[in-house]
Each structure stands twice: as C-alpha cells, then as structure tokens.
Amino acid sequence: MSCQGGFCDMKIFNRVKHQQLRFLVIGCGHFGFPIVRYLSEQDFTITCIDLRAEAFEDMPLSFHELMIEGDGTDPATLEAAGIESTDIVITATNNDAVNIMIAQMAKQKYHVSRVVTRLYDSVHEEACSALGIEVINPIMLFTEACLTKLKSSEEA
Amino acid sequence: MNVLVVNGGRSSLYFVQSLAASGHDVSFLSHDRSDCELFATTYDKPAICGDALDVSILKRSLNHATDLVVAIGDCEAENYTICTLAKKMFHVKKTIALVRNPKNIPFFLHNDIDRCFCAADLLASVTDQEAVEDNLRKFFPPENHNLVVKEIQLQPKSNVANKELWEIPLPPQSLIACVLRDGRGVIPQGNTRFLAGDRLIVLVMKNHMEETVTLLNG
C-alpha cells in the first residue's frame, strides 16, 4: 500500500488493526468498490452505502461488510449504517456535491473524527477547500506518481 | 432585489418569469445550455452557462449587488453546496435552497442557508390543511353555509386599531383565529395589540358576520 491521502502520516494502518476502527464508505462504484474490497481483505470493519443494489452484486459474500442500498445524503441511511460509531468516513461517489454534503454532515452532525473525500472533478477543488473539506484528488495523485517515476528513471 | 437563480431546468424559468414580473432583477446560471439560451432570448439578458460548483463561474455570476441566491436544481447536495459557497465565500446576504429530503432541512439551516423549500413538506402541509378543511366541512356542512372564514384588513380608522384583543367585544360565535403582519402569521392572545394594516383571519357563524365586520372595520 502506497502512502496516500495522509494515512501514512497518521500511521493509521497499524493502529486500525488493533483498535478495530470502523470504516464507512459511501459510493461503491468503479472507485469505491476496490477500496471496500481492499479494506475488507485487510480485515477492517466496513459498512458501505450505494444508491444501486447492483453495486453490491460483485461483492464476495465472504466479506463481512454491511452493505446498505440507499441515499448517502439521507440521515436515516447514514444512521442505519452506524455513522455515529464510525471512525473513518470515505465519500467516494462520482458527484462532488454529494461527497461535500456527506463529508460536512459526517463532521458537523455526527462528529466523525476522520473524513476523507474523493474529488471527482478537479475544477471543484477550490470549492472544497473553501468549505474546509479534505479531498484526495486521484488524478493529481496519479500525475504526481508519474512525475516521480519519470524523475527516478532519469536519475538512474 | 437582485436575484441569482441557479439551475432548476425548464420549470425554473417560470419562477424567473414570476420574479421578473414582480420587478426583481434576475440573473440565471445553469449547466444546461438550452435553458440558458431560452432565458437569454426571453429576457434579452445574458445567462451564464456553466458549473456553479466551479468557484470562478459562481464568482462571475455574482456581483456586489446580488441580494439573494436561489438554488433550485434537482440535486439537493448541489443546491446545498452552491448556497453555502455563496454565503461563505462571497458573503451573499440571503440564500434559498430547494431540498428533496425534509430531514435535511435542519442541516441546511445550520449551515446559514436562510430558507429551504421542500416539495414533500409543502405537499404534506397542503394535505394537512385539506384534512382540517374536511373535518370542518363535516361539522359545518357547506349546504348550511353557516361557518364563514373571512379575511379582514384593518383600516386606519378601524375601531379596533391600537386595541388589545381582550378590549374587543367580539360578537358570540366569532373568533379572530390569526393575524397576518409583516409576512408573518400570529395566533392572537388576550394581550395582542391590533394595528391598522393587519389582516385578520376571522371564523364566524354567518348570522354574526355583518356585526363582526362592522365591529372590526366600521
């Protein structure tokens, strides 16, 4: 696992295993699904929410996640997913406004200590930063990784 | 008032039409090109076509005179984000958002959005009112036309202007149910003072109506 999105800074992976911290992932599409799969392979406790039941079809039954079909901006869905006892919320839908709203609900309404938001469209980065939303921009991560690889191959 | 209407599709243009007819200066921002073209042709004013969550576009759509931002798109999260940005980044005085889920209204208001409109809530309240009216009709059948609900605006020369409710000798079988003043409705108590211009919603049996109207505005 590479060091991304501040997880390594917190040395969170070591702590999480011991303390059984709970993840809540909202959005299980092309982006969220591999995150859920990876985390469950690592035996983390995960709950995931998606609007579409089809999103869970490919999820192996051996994973012990709780899967909830519903709207992640609905307080009833978030509460059914146990957001009040969640340690880390990952908003991974393909709609930045939805990610922003859920991130703010998680922080303000449910006092979740760690909220990480996927940025779908880079043009919304300024809006997120103005609203104090911590985002991970997959495109920038990829670009930076490319540049680092290029630099290291040039140096070699 | 300078109003920026954001998104909302074709139906938002009817809303724009009503605002413009009431003399408001309306601008329009939408991600839908055909809605923007229709706005521009109808009002002979440029519409801004773009993504309202792009801060540079939202900034271009607002000016120092913008008093109100109304976000009425289909996506409630987008309406929330637009209104929050308008308030926090650009210090727009007032924002109104269309909300889909009534349970989210407290969260919107907590984030300084001034007003929320929720179709589900409006429908529920209309249904409630219908139910109340149905019950009234059961007890006061329309064929008797006994019960009258009447709105009376107090004139400056009204006998009851500047009087408190307890001082007013209302006829039997009559009730001042509500006072509408400055856009707000108040259920009057004994010490409520009535003012000229107040609109009173009065429930009265028909045989006492004339007497009541004369007392209030005679």
Short mmCIF file of C-alpha atoms in Angstrom, two decimals:
data_model
loop_
_atom_site.label_atom_id
_atom_site.label_comp_id
_atom_site.label_asym_id
_atom_site.label_seq_id
_atom_site.Cartn_x
_atom_site.Cartn_y
_atom_site.Cartn_z
CA MET A 1 0.00 0.00 0.00
CA SER A 2 1.48 3.30 -1.00
CA CYS A 3 1.44 6.31 1.25
CA GLN A 4 -1.54 8.40 0.13
CA GLY A 5 -4.07 10.86 1.48
CA GLY A 6 -2.39 11.34 4.84
CA PHE A 7 -2.99 7.75 6.05
CA CYS A 8 0.73 7.07 6.46
CA ASP A 9 1.19 10.34 8.35
CA MET A 10 -1.24 9.01 10.94
CA LYS A 11 0.33 5.54 10.92
CA ILE A 12 -3.31 4.61 10.85
CA PHE A 13 -3.00 1.16 9.34
CA ASN A 14 -1.07 -0.14 12.31
CA ARG A 15 -3.49 1.35 14.78
CA VAL A 16 -6.63 0.38 12.93
CA LYS A 17 -5.97 -3.37 13.06
CA HIS A 18 -5.52 -3.35 16.79
CA GLN A 19 -8.27 -0.99 17.69
CA GLN A 20 -10.90 -2.34 15.27
CA LEU A 21 -11.67 1.08 13.90
CA ARG A 22 -14.74 1.20 11.70
CA PHE A 23 -14.87 2.47 8.12
CA LEU A 24 -17.94 3.78 6.34
CA VAL A 25 -17.58 4.02 2.55
CA ILE A 26 -20.24 5.91 0.60
CA GLY A 27 -20.29 5.13 -3.12
CA CYS A 28 -19.34 1.65 -4.30
CA GLY A 29 -18.80 2.23 -8.00
CA HIS A 30 -15.60 1.90 -10.00
CA PHE A 31 -13.74 3.93 -7.39
CA GLY A 32 -15.34 2.90 -4.10
CA PHE A 33 -15.68 -0.82 -4.78
CA PRO A 34 -11.91 -1.59 -4.93
CA ILE A 35 -11.43 0.45 -1.75
CA VAL A 36 -14.08 -1.63 0.06
CA ARG A 37 -12.56 -4.85 -1.33
CA TYR A 38 -9.04 -3.91 -0.30
CA LEU A 39 -10.05 -2.83 3.20
CA SER A 40 -12.14 -5.94 3.81
CA GLU A 41 -9.28 -8.16 2.65
CA GLN A 42 -7.30 -6.47 5.39
CA ASP A 43 -9.99 -7.48 7.92
CA PHE A 44 -11.14 -3.97 8.68
CA THR A 45 -14.71 -3.44 9.77
CA ILE A 46 -16.52 -1.76 6.90
CA THR A 47 -20.01 -0.62 6.10
CA CYS A 48 -20.80 0.62 2.62
CA ILE A 49 -23.67 2.59 1.12
CA ASP A 50 -24.67 2.85 -2.53
CA LEU A 51 -27.79 4.03 -4.30
CA ARG A 52 -27.79 1.00 -6.57
CA ALA A 53 -28.22 -2.59 -5.32
CA GLU A 54 -26.20 -3.75 -8.39
CA ALA A 55 -23.15 -2.11 -6.83
CA PHE A 56 -23.01 -4.97 -4.32
CA GLU A 57 -23.54 -7.84 -6.76
CA ASP A 58 -19.84 -8.49 -7.28
CA MET A 59 -19.01 -8.21 -3.60
CA PRO A 60 -17.89 -11.66 -2.34
CA LEU A 61 -20.14 -13.00 0.41
CA SER A 62 -17.11 -13.91 2.47
CA PHE A 63 -16.58 -10.22 3.11
CA HIS A 64 -18.25 -9.32 6.34
CA GLU A 65 -19.27 -5.85 5.39
CA LEU A 66 -22.66 -4.46 5.97
CA MET A 67 -23.99 -3.27 2.63
CA ILE A 68 -26.78 -0.73 2.56
CA GLU A 69 -28.72 0.27 -0.51
CA GLY A 70 -29.73 3.87 -0.01
CA ASP A 71 -29.06 7.56 -0.39
CA GLY A 72 -25.90 8.59 1.47
CA THR A 73 -27.26 12.12 1.99
CA ASP A 74 -30.23 10.76 3.94
CA PRO A 75 -29.63 10.90 7.71
CA ALA A 76 -31.74 7.74 8.15
CA THR A 77 -29.42 5.79 5.80
CA LEU A 78 -26.28 7.14 7.48
CA GLU A 79 -27.63 6.26 10.90
CA ALA A 80 -28.65 2.75 9.75
CA ALA A 81 -25.03 2.36 8.57
CA GLY A 82 -23.85 3.23 12.08
CA ILE A 83 -22.20 6.55 11.25
CA GLU A 84 -22.40 7.54 14.90
CA SER A 85 -19.92 4.81 15.82
CA THR A 86 -17.77 5.14 12.69
CA ASP A 87 -14.17 6.29 12.95
CA ILE A 88 -13.41 6.99 9.29
CA VAL A 89 -15.84 8.08 6.58
CA ILE A 90 -14.75 7.85 2.95
CA THR A 91 -17.03 9.65 0.47
CA ALA A 92 -16.36 8.08 -2.89
CA THR A 93 -19.37 8.85 -5.10
CA ASN A 94 -18.99 10.30 -8.59
CA ASN A 95 -20.77 13.52 -7.57
CA ASP A 96 -18.60 16.08 -5.80
CA ALA A 97 -21.57 17.97 -4.34
CA VAL A 98 -22.85 14.74 -2.77
CA ASN A 99 -19.36 14.00 -1.42
CA ILE A 100 -19.12 17.52 0.02
CA MET A 101 -22.53 17.36 1.68
CA ILE A 102 -21.95 13.93 3.23
CA ALA A 103 -18.49 14.98 4.43
CA GLN A 104 -19.97 18.04 6.18
CA MET A 105 -22.82 16.00 7.66
CA ALA A 106 -20.32 13.45 8.97
CA LYS A 107 -18.23 16.15 10.64
CA GLN A 108 -20.86 18.58 11.87
CA LYS A 109 -23.83 16.35 12.64
CA TYR A 110 -22.18 13.07 13.60
CA HIS A 111 -18.77 14.33 14.80
CA VAL A 112 -16.82 11.70 12.87
CA SER A 113 -13.15 12.24 13.66
CA ARG A 114 -11.74 11.48 10.19
CA VAL A 115 -13.49 12.20 6.89
CA VAL A 116 -11.77 11.68 3.54
CA THR A 117 -13.42 12.87 0.35
CA ARG A 118 -12.80 11.77 -3.19
CA LEU A 119 -12.55 14.66 -5.65
CA TYR A 120 -14.18 13.63 -8.91
CA ASP A 121 -13.68 16.80 -10.93
CA SER A 122 -10.55 18.89 -10.25
CA VAL A 123 -12.47 22.06 -11.05
CA HIS A 124 -14.27 21.69 -7.70
CA GLU A 125 -11.08 21.67 -5.63
CA GLU A 126 -11.33 25.37 -4.72
CA ALA A 127 -14.94 24.92 -3.55
CA CYS A 128 -13.91 22.00 -1.31
CA SER A 129 -11.01 23.91 0.15
CA ALA A 130 -13.24 26.97 0.82
CA LEU A 131 -15.63 24.73 2.76
CA GLY A 132 -12.82 23.06 4.70
CA ILE A 133 -13.25 19.66 3.04
CA GLU A 134 -10.16 17.47 2.94
CA VAL A 135 -10.03 15.90 -0.52
CA ILE A 136 -8.00 13.28 -2.33
CA ASN A 137 -7.65 14.06 -6.00
CA PRO A 138 -6.95 10.73 -7.77
CA ILE A 139 -5.86 12.49 -10.96
CA MET A 140 -3.28 14.58 -9.12
CA LEU A 141 -2.05 11.51 -7.21
CA PHE A 142 -1.56 9.65 -10.50
CA THR A 143 0.14 12.64 -12.12
CA GLU A 144 2.47 13.10 -9.17
CA ALA A 145 3.30 9.37 -9.17
CA CYS A 146 4.06 9.56 -12.91
CA LEU A 147 6.36 12.55 -12.42
CA THR A 148 8.13 10.83 -9.53
CA LYS A 149 8.67 7.70 -11.65
CA LEU A 150 9.93 9.77 -14.57
CA LYS A 151 12.29 11.66 -12.29
CA SER A 152 13.66 8.48 -10.70
CA SER A 153 14.17 6.81 -14.09
CA GLU A 154 16.00 9.90 -15.34
CA GLU A 155 18.25 9.89 -12.29
CA ALA A 156 19.01 6.19 -12.79
CA MET B 1 -33.95 42.85 -5.42
CA ASN B 2 -31.00 41.35 -7.31
CA VAL B 3 -31.60 37.62 -7.56
CA LEU B 4 -29.40 34.88 -9.00
CA VAL B 5 -31.36 31.74 -9.88
CA VAL B 6 -29.20 28.63 -10.25
CA ASN B 7 -30.21 25.51 -12.20
CA GLY B 8 -33.70 24.03 -11.95
CA GLY B 9 -34.36 23.19 -15.60
CA ARG B 10 -37.31 24.48 -17.58
CA SER B 11 -39.52 24.92 -14.52
CA SER B 12 -37.08 27.43 -13.02
CA LEU B 13 -37.83 29.72 -15.97
CA TYR B 14 -41.45 30.02 -14.79
CA PHE B 15 -40.07 31.04 -11.41
CA VAL B 16 -37.79 33.59 -13.14
CA GLN B 17 -40.83 34.89 -15.01
CA SER B 18 -42.73 35.49 -11.74
CA LEU B 19 -39.72 37.23 -10.17
CA ALA B 20 -39.21 39.47 -13.20
CA ALA B 21 -42.93 40.32 -13.26
CA SER B 22 -42.65 41.46 -9.63
CA GLY B 23 -39.88 43.86 -10.63
CA HIS B 24 -36.83 41.90 -9.44
CA ASP B 25 -33.59 41.98 -11.38
CA VAL B 26 -32.94 38.31 -12.15
CA SER B 27 -29.75 36.62 -13.41
CA PHE B 28 -29.58 32.97 -14.38
CA LEU B 29 -26.81 30.38 -14.06
CA SER B 30 -27.29 26.84 -15.30
CA HIS B 31 -25.29 23.92 -16.60
CA ASP B 32 -27.98 23.37 -19.23
CA ARG B 33 -27.21 25.26 -22.43
CA SER B 34 -30.75 25.15 -23.82
CA ASP B 35 -32.22 26.63 -20.59
CA CYS B 36 -29.62 29.41 -20.75
CA GLU B 37 -30.47 30.14 -24.39
CA LEU B 38 -34.18 30.27 -23.55
CA PHE B 39 -33.52 32.67 -20.66
CA ALA B 40 -31.32 34.90 -22.83
CA THR B 41 -33.91 35.04 -25.63
CA THR B 42 -36.88 35.63 -23.31
CA TYR B 43 -35.35 38.31 -21.11
CA ASP B 44 -32.80 39.77 -23.52
CA LYS B 45 -30.15 39.33 -20.85
CA PRO B 46 -27.09 37.10 -20.88
CA ALA B 47 -27.38 33.86 -18.91
CA ILE B 48 -24.27 32.17 -17.58
CA CYS B 49 -23.85 28.62 -18.74
CA GLY B 50 -21.56 26.56 -16.54
CA ASP B 51 -20.92 24.52 -13.44
CA ALA B 52 -21.96 26.50 -10.35
CA LEU B 53 -19.58 24.47 -8.17
CA ASP B 54 -16.70 25.92 -10.17
CA VAL B 55 -15.82 28.87 -7.96
CA SER B 56 -14.68 31.06 -10.90
CA ILE B 57 -18.06 30.61 -12.61
CA LEU B 58 -20.05 31.27 -9.44
CA LYS B 59 -17.93 34.39 -8.84
CA ARG B 60 -18.63 35.64 -12.37
CA SER B 61 -22.37 35.11 -11.87
CA LEU B 62 -22.49 37.13 -8.66
CA ASN B 63 -21.85 40.82 -8.24
CA HIS B 64 -21.69 43.18 -5.28
CA ALA B 65 -25.40 43.90 -5.69
CA THR B 66 -26.61 40.28 -5.52
CA ASP B 67 -29.06 40.14 -2.62
CA LEU B 68 -30.30 36.60 -2.99
CA VAL B 69 -29.15 33.28 -4.46
CA VAL B 70 -31.86 30.70 -5.14
CA ALA B 71 -30.56 27.20 -5.94
CA ILE B 72 -33.37 25.04 -7.29
CA GLY B 73 -31.62 22.23 -9.15
CA ASP B 74 -32.65 18.57 -8.95
CA CYS B 75 -29.63 17.65 -6.85
CA GLU B 76 -30.15 18.75 -3.27
CA ALA B 77 -26.44 18.34 -2.45
CA GLU B 78 -25.59 20.72 -5.29
CA ASN B 79 -28.13 23.27 -4.03
CA TYR B 80 -26.60 22.96 -0.58
CA THR B 81 -23.04 23.46 -1.85
CA ILE B 82 -23.95 26.43 -4.08
CA CYS B 83 -25.77 28.25 -1.25
CA THR B 84 -23.00 27.52 1.26
CA LEU B 85 -20.33 28.80 -1.15
CA ALA B 86 -22.37 31.92 -1.94
CA LYS B 87 -22.65 32.69 1.78
CA LYS B 88 -19.18 31.70 3.00
CA MET B 89 -17.01 32.78 0.05
CA PHE B 90 -18.98 35.64 -1.47
CA HIS B 91 -20.99 36.89 1.53
CA VAL B 92 -24.30 36.93 -0.31
CA LYS B 93 -26.95 38.28 2.07
CA LYS B 94 -29.59 35.60 1.59
CA THR B 95 -29.78 32.12 0.10
CA ILE B 96 -32.68 29.81 -0.59
CA ALA B 97 -32.31 26.13 -1.46
CA LEU B 98 -34.65 23.52 -2.83
CA VAL B 99 -34.44 20.47 -0.56
CA ARG B 100 -35.58 16.98 -1.53
CA ASN B 101 -35.39 15.29 1.85
CA PRO B 102 -37.21 17.19 4.63
CA LYS B 103 -34.94 15.52 7.20
CA ASN B 104 -32.03 17.55 5.82
CA ILE B 105 -33.66 20.95 6.38
CA PRO B 106 -32.14 21.43 9.89
CA PHE B 107 -28.68 20.67 8.45
CA PHE B 108 -29.16 23.25 5.67
CA LEU B 109 -30.36 25.89 8.14
CA HIS B 110 -27.46 25.09 10.49
CA ASN B 111 -25.11 25.99 7.62
CA ASP B 112 -26.58 29.50 7.27
CA ILE B 113 -28.90 28.76 4.36
CA ASP B 114 -31.74 31.19 5.08
CA ARG B 115 -34.75 29.35 3.66
CA CYS B 116 -35.45 25.85 2.41
CA PHE B 117 -38.24 24.76 0.12
CA CYS B 118 -39.20 21.13 0.20
CA ALA B 119 -41.89 19.81 -2.15
CA ALA B 120 -42.56 16.85 0.17
CA ASP B 121 -43.12 19.18 3.14
CA LEU B 122 -45.32 21.53 1.12
CA LEU B 123 -47.46 18.64 -0.10
CA ALA B 124 -47.74 17.27 3.43
CA SER B 125 -48.80 20.66 4.79
CA VAL B 126 -51.37 21.12 1.99
CA THR B 127 -52.70 17.63 2.73
CA ASP B 128 -52.90 18.50 6.44
CA GLN B 129 -54.82 21.67 5.61
CA GLU B 130 -57.14 19.71 3.36
CA ALA B 131 -57.75 17.27 6.22
CA VAL B 132 -58.55 20.14 8.57
CA GLU B 133 -60.92 21.62 6.00
CA ASP B 134 -62.52 18.20 5.54
CA ASN B 135 -63.14 17.98 9.28
CA LEU B 136 -64.54 21.50 9.32
CA ARG B 137 -66.89 20.56 6.49
CA LYS B 138 -68.04 17.51 8.46
CA PHE B 139 -69.03 19.65 11.43
CA PHE B 140 -70.20 22.65 9.44
CA PRO B 141 -71.70 21.21 6.24
CA PRO B 142 -71.41 23.60 3.28
CA GLU B 143 -75.11 23.20 2.44
CA ASN B 144 -75.86 25.23 5.58
CA HIS B 145 -73.17 27.79 4.74
CA ASN B 146 -73.09 28.57 8.42
CA LEU B 147 -69.39 28.90 9.07
CA VAL B 148 -67.55 31.64 7.23
CA VAL B 149 -63.79 32.06 7.13
CA LYS B 150 -63.10 35.68 6.25
CA GLU B 151 -60.02 37.82 5.84
CA ILE B 152 -60.45 41.38 7.04
CA GLN B 153 -57.76 44.06 6.69
CA LEU B 154 -57.90 46.67 9.43
CA GLN B 155 -58.27 50.19 8.01
CA PRO B 156 -56.59 53.18 9.72
CA LYS B 157 -59.99 54.34 11.03
CA SER B 158 -60.86 50.89 12.39
CA ASN B 159 -62.43 50.81 15.86
CA VAL B 160 -60.06 48.08 16.98
CA ALA B 161 -56.74 49.50 15.70
CA ASN B 162 -54.40 50.00 18.66
CA LYS B 163 -56.66 47.93 20.90
CA GLU B 164 -55.75 44.63 22.56
CA LEU B 165 -57.84 41.52 21.92
CA TRP B 166 -59.38 41.50 25.41
CA GLU B 167 -60.73 45.03 24.83
CA ILE B 168 -62.71 43.99 21.75
CA PRO B 169 -66.33 42.93 22.40
CA LEU B 170 -66.49 40.24 19.69
CA PRO B 171 -69.99 39.00 18.88
CA PRO B 172 -70.89 35.46 20.01
CA GLN B 173 -69.86 32.63 17.65
CA SER B 174 -66.91 34.63 16.25
CA LEU B 175 -63.18 34.19 16.61
CA ILE B 176 -60.05 36.01 15.40
CA ALA B 177 -58.01 32.92 14.51
CA CYS B 178 -54.89 34.51 13.07
CA VAL B 179 -53.25 37.90 12.48
CA LEU B 180 -51.04 38.36 9.41
CA ARG B 181 -48.50 41.13 9.81
CA ASP B 182 -45.14 41.77 8.02
CA GLY B 183 -45.35 38.44 6.23
CA ARG B 184 -45.83 36.50 9.49
CA GLY B 185 -48.85 34.84 10.98
CA VAL B 186 -49.57 35.13 14.71
CA ILE B 187 -52.26 33.42 16.79
CA PRO B 188 -53.59 36.30 18.92
CA GLN B 189 -53.63 36.12 22.72
CA GLY B 190 -55.58 38.38 25.07
CA ASN B 191 -52.80 40.96 25.13
CA THR B 192 -52.18 41.02 21.34
CA ARG B 193 -52.49 44.61 20.08
CA PHE B 194 -54.01 45.04 16.63
CA LEU B 195 -52.62 47.62 14.23
CA ALA B 196 -54.01 49.30 11.13
CA GLY B 197 -52.99 47.24 8.11
CA ASP B 198 -53.17 43.91 9.99
CA ARG B 199 -55.01 41.17 8.08
CA LEU B 200 -57.24 39.20 10.42
CA ILE B 201 -58.43 35.68 9.62
CA VAL B 202 -61.83 35.50 11.26
CA LEU B 203 -64.01 32.43 11.86
CA VAL B 204 -67.61 33.46 12.30
CA MET B 205 -71.09 31.99 12.01
CA LYS B 206 -72.92 33.59 9.14
CA ASN B 207 -75.64 35.20 11.24
CA HIS B 208 -72.97 37.17 13.14
CA MET B 209 -70.79 38.08 10.16
CA GLU B 210 -72.12 41.54 9.43
CA GLU B 211 -71.93 42.51 13.08
CA THR B 212 -68.31 41.28 13.26
CA VAL B 213 -67.22 43.11 10.10
CA THR B 214 -68.84 46.32 11.35
CA LEU B 215 -67.11 45.99 14.70
CA LEU B 216 -63.69 45.44 13.16
CA ASN B 217 -63.83 47.92 10.33
CA GLY B 218 -66.91 50.01 10.95
#
